[in-house]
CSV table of C-alpha atoms in Angstrom, one decimal:
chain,number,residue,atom,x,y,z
A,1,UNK,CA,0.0,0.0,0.0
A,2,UNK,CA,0.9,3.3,-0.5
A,3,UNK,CA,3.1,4.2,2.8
A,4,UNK,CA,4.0,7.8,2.4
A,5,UNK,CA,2.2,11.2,3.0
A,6,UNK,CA,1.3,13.0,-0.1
A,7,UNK,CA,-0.1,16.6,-0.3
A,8,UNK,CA,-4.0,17.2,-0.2
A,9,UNK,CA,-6.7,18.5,-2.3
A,10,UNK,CA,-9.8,19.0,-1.3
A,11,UNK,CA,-12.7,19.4,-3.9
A,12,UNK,CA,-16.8,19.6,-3.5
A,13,UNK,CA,-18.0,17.1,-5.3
A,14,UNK,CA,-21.5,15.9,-4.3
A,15,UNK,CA,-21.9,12.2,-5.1
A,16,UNK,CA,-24.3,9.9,-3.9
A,17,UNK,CA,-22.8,6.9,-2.1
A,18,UNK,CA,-23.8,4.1,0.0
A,19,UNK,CA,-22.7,3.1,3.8
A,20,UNK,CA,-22.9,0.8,5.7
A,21,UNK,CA,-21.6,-0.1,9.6
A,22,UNK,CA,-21.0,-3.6,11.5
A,23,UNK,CA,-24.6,-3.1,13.0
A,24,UNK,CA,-26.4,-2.0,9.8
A,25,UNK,CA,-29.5,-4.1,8.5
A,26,UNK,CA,-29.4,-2.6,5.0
A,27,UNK,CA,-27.3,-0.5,3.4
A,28,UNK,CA,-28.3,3.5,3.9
A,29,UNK,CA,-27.9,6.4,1.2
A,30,UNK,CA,-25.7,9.5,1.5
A,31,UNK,CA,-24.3,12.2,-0.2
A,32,UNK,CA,-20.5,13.1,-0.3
A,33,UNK,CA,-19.5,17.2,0.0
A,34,UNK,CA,-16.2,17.5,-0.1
A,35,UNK,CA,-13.4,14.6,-0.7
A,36,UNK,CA,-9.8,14.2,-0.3
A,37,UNK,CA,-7.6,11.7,-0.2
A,38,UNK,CA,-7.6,10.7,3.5
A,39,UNK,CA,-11.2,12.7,4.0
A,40,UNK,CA,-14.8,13.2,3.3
A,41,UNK,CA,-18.0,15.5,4.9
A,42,UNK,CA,-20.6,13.0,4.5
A,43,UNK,CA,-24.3,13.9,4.4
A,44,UNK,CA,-26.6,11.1,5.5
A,45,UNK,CA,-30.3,10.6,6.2
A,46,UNK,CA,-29.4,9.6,10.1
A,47,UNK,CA,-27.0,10.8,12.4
A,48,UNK,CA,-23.5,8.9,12.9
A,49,UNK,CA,-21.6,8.8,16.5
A,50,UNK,CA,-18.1,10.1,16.9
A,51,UNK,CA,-15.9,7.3,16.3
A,52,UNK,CA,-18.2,5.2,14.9
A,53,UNK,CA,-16.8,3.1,11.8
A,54,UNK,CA,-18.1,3.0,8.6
A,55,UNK,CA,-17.4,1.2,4.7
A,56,UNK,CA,-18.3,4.1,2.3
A,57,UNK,CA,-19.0,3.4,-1.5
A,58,UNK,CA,-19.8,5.6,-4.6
A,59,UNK,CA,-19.6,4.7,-7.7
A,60,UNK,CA,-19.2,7.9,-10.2
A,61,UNK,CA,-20.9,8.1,-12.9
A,62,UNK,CA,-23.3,4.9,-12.0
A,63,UNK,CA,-26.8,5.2,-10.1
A,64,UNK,CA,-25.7,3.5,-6.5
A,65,UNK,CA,-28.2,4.4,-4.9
A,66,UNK,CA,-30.5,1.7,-7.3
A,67,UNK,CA,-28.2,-1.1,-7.0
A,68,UNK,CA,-29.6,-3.8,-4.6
A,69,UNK,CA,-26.3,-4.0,-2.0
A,70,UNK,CA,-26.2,-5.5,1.4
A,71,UNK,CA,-23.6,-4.4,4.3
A,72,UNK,CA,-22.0,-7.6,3.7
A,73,UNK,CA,-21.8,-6.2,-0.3
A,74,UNK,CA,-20.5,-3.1,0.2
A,75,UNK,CA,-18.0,-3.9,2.8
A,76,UNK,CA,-16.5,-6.4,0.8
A,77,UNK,CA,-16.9,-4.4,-2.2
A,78,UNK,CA,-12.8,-3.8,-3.4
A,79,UNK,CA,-14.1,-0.2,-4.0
A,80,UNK,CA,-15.6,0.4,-0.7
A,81,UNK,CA,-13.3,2.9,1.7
A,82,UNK,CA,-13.8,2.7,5.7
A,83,UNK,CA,-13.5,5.5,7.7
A,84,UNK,CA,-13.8,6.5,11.5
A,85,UNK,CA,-16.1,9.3,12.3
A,86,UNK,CA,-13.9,12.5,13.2
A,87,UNK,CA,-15.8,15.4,13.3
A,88,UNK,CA,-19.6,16.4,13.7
A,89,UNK,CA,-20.5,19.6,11.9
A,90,UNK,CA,-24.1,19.2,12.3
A,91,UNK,CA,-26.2,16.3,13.4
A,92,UNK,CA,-26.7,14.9,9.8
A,93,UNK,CA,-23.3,16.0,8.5
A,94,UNK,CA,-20.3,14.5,9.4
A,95,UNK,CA,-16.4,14.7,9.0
A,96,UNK,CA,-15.0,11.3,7.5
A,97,UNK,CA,-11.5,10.1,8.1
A,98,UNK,CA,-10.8,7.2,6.0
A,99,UNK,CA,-8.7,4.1,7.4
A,100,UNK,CA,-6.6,1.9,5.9
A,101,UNK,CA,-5.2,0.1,9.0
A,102,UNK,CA,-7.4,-2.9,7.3
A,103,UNK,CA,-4.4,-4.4,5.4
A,104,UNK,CA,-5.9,-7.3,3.6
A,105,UNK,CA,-8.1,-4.7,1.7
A,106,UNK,CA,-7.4,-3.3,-1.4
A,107,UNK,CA,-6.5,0.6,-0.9
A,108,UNK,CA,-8.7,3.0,-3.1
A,109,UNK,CA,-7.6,6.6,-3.1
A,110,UNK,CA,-8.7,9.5,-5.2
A,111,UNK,CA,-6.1,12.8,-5.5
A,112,UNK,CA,-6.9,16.5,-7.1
A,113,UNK,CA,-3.8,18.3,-8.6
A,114,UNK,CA,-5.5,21.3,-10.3
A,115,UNK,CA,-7.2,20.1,-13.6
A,116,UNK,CA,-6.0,16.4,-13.0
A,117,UNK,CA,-7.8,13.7,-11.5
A,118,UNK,CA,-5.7,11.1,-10.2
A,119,UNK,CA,-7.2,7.3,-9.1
A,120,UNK,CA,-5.5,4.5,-7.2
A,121,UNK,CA,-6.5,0.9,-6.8
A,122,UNK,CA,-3.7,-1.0,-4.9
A,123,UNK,CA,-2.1,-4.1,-3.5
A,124,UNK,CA,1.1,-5.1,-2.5
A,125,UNK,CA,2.3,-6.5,-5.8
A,126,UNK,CA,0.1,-4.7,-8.5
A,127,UNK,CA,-1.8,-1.2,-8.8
A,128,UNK,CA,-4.1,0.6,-11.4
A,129,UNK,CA,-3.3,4.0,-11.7
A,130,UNK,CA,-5.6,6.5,-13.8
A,131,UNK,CA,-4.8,10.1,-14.8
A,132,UNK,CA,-7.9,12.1,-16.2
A,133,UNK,CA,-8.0,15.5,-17.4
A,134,UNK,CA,-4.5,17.3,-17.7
A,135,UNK,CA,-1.2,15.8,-17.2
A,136,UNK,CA,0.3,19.2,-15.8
A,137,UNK,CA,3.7,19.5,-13.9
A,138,UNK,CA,2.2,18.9,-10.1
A,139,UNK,CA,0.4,15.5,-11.5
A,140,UNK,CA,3.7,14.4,-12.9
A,141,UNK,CA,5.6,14.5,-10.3
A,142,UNK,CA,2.8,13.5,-8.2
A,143,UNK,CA,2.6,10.0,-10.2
A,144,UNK,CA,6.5,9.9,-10.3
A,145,UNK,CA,6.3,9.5,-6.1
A,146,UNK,CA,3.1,7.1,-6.8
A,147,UNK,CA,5.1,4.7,-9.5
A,148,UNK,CA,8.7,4.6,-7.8
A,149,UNK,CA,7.0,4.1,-4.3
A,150,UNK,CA,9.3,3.7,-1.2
A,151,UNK,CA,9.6,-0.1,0.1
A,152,UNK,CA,8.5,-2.8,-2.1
A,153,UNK,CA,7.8,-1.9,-5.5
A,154,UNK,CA,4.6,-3.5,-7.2
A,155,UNK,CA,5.2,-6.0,-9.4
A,156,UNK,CA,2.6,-4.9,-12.5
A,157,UNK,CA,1.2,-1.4,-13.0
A,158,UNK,CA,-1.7,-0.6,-14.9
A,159,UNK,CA,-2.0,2.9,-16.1
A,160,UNK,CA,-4.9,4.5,-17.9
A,161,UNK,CA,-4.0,7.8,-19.6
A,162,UNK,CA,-7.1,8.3,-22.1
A,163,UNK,CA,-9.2,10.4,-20.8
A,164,UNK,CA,-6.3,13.1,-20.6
A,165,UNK,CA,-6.9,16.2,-23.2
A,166,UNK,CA,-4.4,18.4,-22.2
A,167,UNK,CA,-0.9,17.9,-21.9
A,168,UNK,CA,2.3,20.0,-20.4
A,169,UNK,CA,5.7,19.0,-22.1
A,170,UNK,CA,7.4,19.5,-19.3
A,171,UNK,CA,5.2,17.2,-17.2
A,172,UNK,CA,5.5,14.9,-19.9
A,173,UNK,CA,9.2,14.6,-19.7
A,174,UNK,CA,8.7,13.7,-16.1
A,175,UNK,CA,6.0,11.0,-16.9
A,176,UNK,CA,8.3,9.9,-19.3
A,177,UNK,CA,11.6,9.5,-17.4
A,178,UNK,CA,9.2,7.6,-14.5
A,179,UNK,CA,8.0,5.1,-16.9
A,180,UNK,CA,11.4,4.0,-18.0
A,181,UNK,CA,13.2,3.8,-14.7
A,182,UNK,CA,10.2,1.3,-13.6
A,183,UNK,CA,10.8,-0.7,-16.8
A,184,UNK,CA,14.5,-1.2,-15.9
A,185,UNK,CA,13.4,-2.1,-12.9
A,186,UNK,CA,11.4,-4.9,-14.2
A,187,UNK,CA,8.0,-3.4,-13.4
A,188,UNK,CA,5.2,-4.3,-15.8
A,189,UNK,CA,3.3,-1.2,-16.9
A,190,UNK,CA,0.5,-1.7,-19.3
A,191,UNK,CA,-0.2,1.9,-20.3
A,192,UNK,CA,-4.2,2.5,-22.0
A,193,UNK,CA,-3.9,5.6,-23.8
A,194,UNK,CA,-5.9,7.7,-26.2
A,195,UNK,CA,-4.7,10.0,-28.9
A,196,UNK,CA,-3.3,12.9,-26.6
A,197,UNK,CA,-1.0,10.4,-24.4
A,198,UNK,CA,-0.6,7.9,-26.7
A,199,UNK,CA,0.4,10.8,-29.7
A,200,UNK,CA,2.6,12.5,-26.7
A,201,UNK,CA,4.3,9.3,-25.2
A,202,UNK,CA,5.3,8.4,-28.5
A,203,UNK,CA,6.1,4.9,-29.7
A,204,UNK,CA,9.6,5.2,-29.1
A,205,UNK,CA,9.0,5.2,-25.3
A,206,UNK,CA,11.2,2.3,-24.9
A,207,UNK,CA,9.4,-0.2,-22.3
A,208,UNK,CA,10.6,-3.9,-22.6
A,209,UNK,CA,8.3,-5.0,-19.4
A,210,UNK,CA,5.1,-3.7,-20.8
A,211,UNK,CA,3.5,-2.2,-23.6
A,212,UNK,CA,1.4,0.6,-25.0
A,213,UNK,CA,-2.2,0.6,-26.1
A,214,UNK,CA,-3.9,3.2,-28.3
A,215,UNK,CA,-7.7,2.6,-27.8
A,216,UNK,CA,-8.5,5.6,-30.0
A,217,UNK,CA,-6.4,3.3,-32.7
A,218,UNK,CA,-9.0,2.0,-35.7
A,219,UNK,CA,-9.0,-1.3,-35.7
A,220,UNK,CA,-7.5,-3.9,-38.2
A,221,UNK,CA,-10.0,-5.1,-40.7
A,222,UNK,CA,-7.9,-8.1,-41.0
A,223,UNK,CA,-8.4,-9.2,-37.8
A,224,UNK,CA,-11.4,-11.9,-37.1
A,225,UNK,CA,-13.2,-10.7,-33.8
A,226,UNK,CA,-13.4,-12.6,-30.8
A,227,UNK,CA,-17.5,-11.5,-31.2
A,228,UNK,CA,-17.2,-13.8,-34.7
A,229,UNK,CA,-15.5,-16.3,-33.4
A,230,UNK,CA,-18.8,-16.6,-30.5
A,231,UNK,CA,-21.3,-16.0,-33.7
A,232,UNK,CA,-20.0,-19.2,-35.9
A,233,UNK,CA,-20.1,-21.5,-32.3
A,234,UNK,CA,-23.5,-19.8,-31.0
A,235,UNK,CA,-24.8,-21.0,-35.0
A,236,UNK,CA,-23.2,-24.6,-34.0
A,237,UNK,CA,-25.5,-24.5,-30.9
A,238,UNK,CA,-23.6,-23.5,-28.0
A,239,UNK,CA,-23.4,-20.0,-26.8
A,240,UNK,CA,-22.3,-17.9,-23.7
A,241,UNK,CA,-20.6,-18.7,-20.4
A,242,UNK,CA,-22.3,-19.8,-17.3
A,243,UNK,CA,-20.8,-18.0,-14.4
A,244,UNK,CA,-20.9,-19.7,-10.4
A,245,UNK,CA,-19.7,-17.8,-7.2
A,246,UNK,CA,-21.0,-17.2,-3.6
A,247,UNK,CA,-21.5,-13.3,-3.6
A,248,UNK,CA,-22.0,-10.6,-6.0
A,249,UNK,CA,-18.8,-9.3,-5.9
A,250,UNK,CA,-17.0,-12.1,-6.9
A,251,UNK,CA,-19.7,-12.7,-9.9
A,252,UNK,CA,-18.4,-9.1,-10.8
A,253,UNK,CA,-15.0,-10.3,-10.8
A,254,UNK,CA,-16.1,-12.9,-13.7
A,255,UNK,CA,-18.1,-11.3,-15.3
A,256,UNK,CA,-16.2,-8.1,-16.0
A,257,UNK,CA,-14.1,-9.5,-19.1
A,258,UNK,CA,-17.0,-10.9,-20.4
A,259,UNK,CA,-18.4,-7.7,-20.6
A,260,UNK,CA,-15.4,-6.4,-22.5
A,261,UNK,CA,-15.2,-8.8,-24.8
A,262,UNK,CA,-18.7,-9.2,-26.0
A,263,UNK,CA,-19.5,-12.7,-24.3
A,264,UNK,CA,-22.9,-13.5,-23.2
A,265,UNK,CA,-23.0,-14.7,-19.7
A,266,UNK,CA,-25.5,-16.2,-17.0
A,267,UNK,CA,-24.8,-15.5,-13.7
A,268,UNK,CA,-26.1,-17.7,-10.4
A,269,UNK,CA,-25.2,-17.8,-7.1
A,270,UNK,CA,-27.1,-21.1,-6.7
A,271,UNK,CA,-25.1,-23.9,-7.1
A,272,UNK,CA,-28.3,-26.4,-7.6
A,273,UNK,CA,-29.7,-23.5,-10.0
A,274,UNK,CA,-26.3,-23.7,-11.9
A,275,UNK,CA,-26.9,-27.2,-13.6
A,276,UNK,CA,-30.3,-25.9,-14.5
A,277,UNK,CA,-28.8,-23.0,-16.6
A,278,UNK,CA,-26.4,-25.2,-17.8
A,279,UNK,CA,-29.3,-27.6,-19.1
A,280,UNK,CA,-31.0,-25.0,-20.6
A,281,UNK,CA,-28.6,-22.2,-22.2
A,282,UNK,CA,-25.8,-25.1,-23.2
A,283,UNK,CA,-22.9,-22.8,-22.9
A,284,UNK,CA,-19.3,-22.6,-24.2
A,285,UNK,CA,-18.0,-23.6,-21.0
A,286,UNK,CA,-18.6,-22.7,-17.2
A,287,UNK,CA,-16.7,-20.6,-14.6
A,288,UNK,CA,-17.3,-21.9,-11.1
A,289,UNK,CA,-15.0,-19.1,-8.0
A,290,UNK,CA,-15.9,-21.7,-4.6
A,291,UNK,CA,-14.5,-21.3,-1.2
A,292,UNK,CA,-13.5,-24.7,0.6
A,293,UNK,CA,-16.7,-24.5,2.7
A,294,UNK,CA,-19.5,-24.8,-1.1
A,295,UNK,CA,-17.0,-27.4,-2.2
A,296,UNK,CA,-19.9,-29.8,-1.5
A,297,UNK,CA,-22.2,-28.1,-3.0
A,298,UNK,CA,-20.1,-28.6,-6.5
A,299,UNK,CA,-21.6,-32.1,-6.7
A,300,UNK,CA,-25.0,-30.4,-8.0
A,301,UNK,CA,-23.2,-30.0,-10.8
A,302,UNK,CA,-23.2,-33.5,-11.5
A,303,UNK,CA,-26.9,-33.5,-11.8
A,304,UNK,CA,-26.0,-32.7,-15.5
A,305,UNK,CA,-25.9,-36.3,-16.0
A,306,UNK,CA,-29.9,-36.5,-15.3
A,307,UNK,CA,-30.5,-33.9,-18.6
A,308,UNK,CA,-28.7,-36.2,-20.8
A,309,UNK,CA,-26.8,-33.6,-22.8
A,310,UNK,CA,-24.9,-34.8,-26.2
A,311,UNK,CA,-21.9,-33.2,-24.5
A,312,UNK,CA,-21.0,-32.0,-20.9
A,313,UNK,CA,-19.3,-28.8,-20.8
A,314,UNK,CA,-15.9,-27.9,-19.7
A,315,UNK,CA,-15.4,-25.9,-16.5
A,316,UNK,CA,-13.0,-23.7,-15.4
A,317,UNK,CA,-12.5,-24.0,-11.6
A,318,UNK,CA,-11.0,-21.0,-9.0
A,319,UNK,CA,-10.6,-22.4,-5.6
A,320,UNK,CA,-8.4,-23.8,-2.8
A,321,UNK,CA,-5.4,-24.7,-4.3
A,322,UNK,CA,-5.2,-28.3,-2.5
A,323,UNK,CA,-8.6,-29.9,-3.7
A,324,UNK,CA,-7.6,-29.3,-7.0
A,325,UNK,CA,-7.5,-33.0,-7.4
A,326,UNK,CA,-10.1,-33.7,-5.4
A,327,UNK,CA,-12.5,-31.2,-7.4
A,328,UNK,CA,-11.1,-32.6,-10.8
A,329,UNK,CA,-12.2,-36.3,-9.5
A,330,UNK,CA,-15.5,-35.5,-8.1
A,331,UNK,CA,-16.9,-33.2,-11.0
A,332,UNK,CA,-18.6,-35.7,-13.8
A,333,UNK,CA,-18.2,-32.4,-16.2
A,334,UNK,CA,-14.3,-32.4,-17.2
A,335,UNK,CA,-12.5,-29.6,-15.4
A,336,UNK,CA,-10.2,-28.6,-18.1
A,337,UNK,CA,-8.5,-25.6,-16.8
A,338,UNK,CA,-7.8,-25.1,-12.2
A,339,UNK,CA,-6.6,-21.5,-10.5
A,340,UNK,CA,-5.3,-21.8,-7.5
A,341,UNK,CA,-6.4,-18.6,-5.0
A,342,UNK,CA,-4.9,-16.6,-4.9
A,343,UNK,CA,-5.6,-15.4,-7.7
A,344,UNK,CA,-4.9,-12.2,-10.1
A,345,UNK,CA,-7.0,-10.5,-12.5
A,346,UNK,CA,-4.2,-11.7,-15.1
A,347,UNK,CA,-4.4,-15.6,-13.9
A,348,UNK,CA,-8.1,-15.2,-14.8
A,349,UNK,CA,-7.4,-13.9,-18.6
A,350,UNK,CA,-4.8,-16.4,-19.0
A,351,UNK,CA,-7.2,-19.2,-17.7
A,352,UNK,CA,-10.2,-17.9,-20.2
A,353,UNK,CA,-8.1,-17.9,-23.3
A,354,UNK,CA,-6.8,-21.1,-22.1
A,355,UNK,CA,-10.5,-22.5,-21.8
A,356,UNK,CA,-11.3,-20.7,-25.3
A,357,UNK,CA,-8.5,-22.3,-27.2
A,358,UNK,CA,-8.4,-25.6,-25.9
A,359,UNK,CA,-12.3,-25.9,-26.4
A,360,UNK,CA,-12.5,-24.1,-30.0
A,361,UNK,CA,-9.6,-23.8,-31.5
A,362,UNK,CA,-9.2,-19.9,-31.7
A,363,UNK,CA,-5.7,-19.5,-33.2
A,364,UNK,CA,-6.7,-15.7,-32.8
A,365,UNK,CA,-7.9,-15.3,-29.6
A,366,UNK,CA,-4.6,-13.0,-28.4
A,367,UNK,CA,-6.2,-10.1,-30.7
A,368,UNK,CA,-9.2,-10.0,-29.1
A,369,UNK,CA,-7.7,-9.6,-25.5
A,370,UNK,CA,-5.4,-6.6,-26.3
């Protein structure tokens, strides 16, 4: 986590959010004045108590306050910030202080340097790092203190640049410079850029660890989409991806590079439901994320056999990492590809082209992940 004390900005920016504390029975609504990086006057609909501890979470630019979240959600939600009540300004407006003495949490920071935005998603060995509006001289060498960190340095970096439209050449030395002291350094940085950055950094920026992305970039009409590549299988009969976890947040997890990449998906929390939708939609392959305690529960899965299906489908496992045999012996449909948790956001993209081109044969599939 980021160990050091940066400079503050504080900026009004009235969002709506969601709370929640260790006594709550449903999550309540609030509004967020004023934010900075270690701080926010919260507005809520009931009065909080000095001291008392709180998860926080907003999600800009979506409607939170529609979404159907629990406590349990939001506080395990890798967005959600806690904080410790600090200061009463009046009896429904309250100073926030957030917390991060909660070290098996992600840390989620947001930092104002004049016309730039600055976001931060962290763990020990990885972070995503996003730069929106103007890359100016103070954001530079802000993100030069955030990339060469003191202590450990992460081990992957993932640095979204396209939504800047302004740009300082000065500042952009310094961004620069940072970028290719972390590649000697054996950091990966994956940099997602649009025109502006991806114009400004120039192809000649010399990473070896990493690479740059241009998402502005037309695409190559040579190129046969991954969304094809679905269309000539879903025509074959089979279509989609049937997804299985214990919690909406790690059904989020799955689900998200489906999203991206244009592939249907059912989602289920039910393990007994599971084989239904399996019956039913006859996917490409399913995704089960299980905890050692719903291992049991797995066996449902074997009620695939009653439905007589011309072919069981393969199934991507995420669990423990010593049941893996087990798992693979007990499950009548063949588990073809096992992650062991642990587990990155990367060992999950590996493991679904892995399932992809064992399964169809997608010589191509690397172009539809970049």
């Amino acid at each position: 986590m980021f160990s050091y004390t940066l400079r503050e900005e504080r900026r009004s920016i009235y969002e709506r959010c969601l709370w929640c504390s260790n006594e709550s029975e449903e999550a309540a609504e609030g509004t967020i004045q004023d934010e900075s990086a270690s701080g926010i006057l919260l507005e809520t609909e009931k009065p909080l108590a000095m001291s008392q501890r709180i998860w926080i979470l907003m999600l800009p630019d979506e409607e939170i306050t529609r979404q159907e979240l629990s406590p349990e959600d939001i506080i395990h939600h890798p967005l959600s910030r806690t904080g410790i009540v600090v200061r009463q300004e009046s009896p429904l407006r309250a100073g926030i202080r957030f917390d991060d003495s909660e070290n098996k949490r992600l840390s989620y920071q947001r930092w104002y340097r004049g016309g730039s935005l600055i976001v931060t998603l962290s763990a020990e060995d990885w972070a995503v790092i996003t730069l929106s509006g103007e890359l100016n001289f103070e954001s530079a060498v802000f993100l030069e203190r955030i990339f060469s960190k003191s202590g450990k340095p992460q081990q992957e970096i993932l640095f979204s640049c396209h939504e800047v439209k302004q740009v300082n050449n000065t500042a952009l030395t310094v961004l620069r410079s940072v970028i290719r002291q972390c590649d000697k350094s054996g950091v990966m940085i994956t940099i997602i850029a649009g025109s502006t950055m991806a114009e400004s950094l120039g192809k000649n920026i010399g990473i070896k660890n990493g690479c740059l992305a241009n998402i502005d970039a037309p695409p190559l009409q040579t190129k046969r989409s991954l969304k094809r590549e679905l269309e000539a299988e879903a025509a074959n009969g089979s279509h989609g991806v049937v997804l299985l976890a214990r919690g909406a947040v790690g059904l989020n997890r799955l689900s998200a590079p489906m999203i991206r990449l244009g592939i249907p998906s059912w989602k289920t929390q039910n393990f007994r439901e599971a084989a239904n939708l399996i019956a039913f939609n006859k996917p490409l392959f399913v995704i089960v994320d299980v905890e050692i305690e719903q291992c049991p529960m797995l066996l449902e899965l074997n009620r695939l056999e009653e439905y007589e299906l011309e072919k069981l489908p393969p199934i991507m496992v995420i669990g423990p990492p010593h049941l893996s045999e087990l798992i693979r012996t007990a499950l009548k449909p063949p588990v073809k590809v096992y992650i062991s948790k642990p587990y990155t956001d990367r060992d999950y993209m590996n493991g679904l082209k892995a399932m992809i081109n064992q399964e169809y044969n997608m010589q191509k599939i690397q172009d539809a992940f970049i």
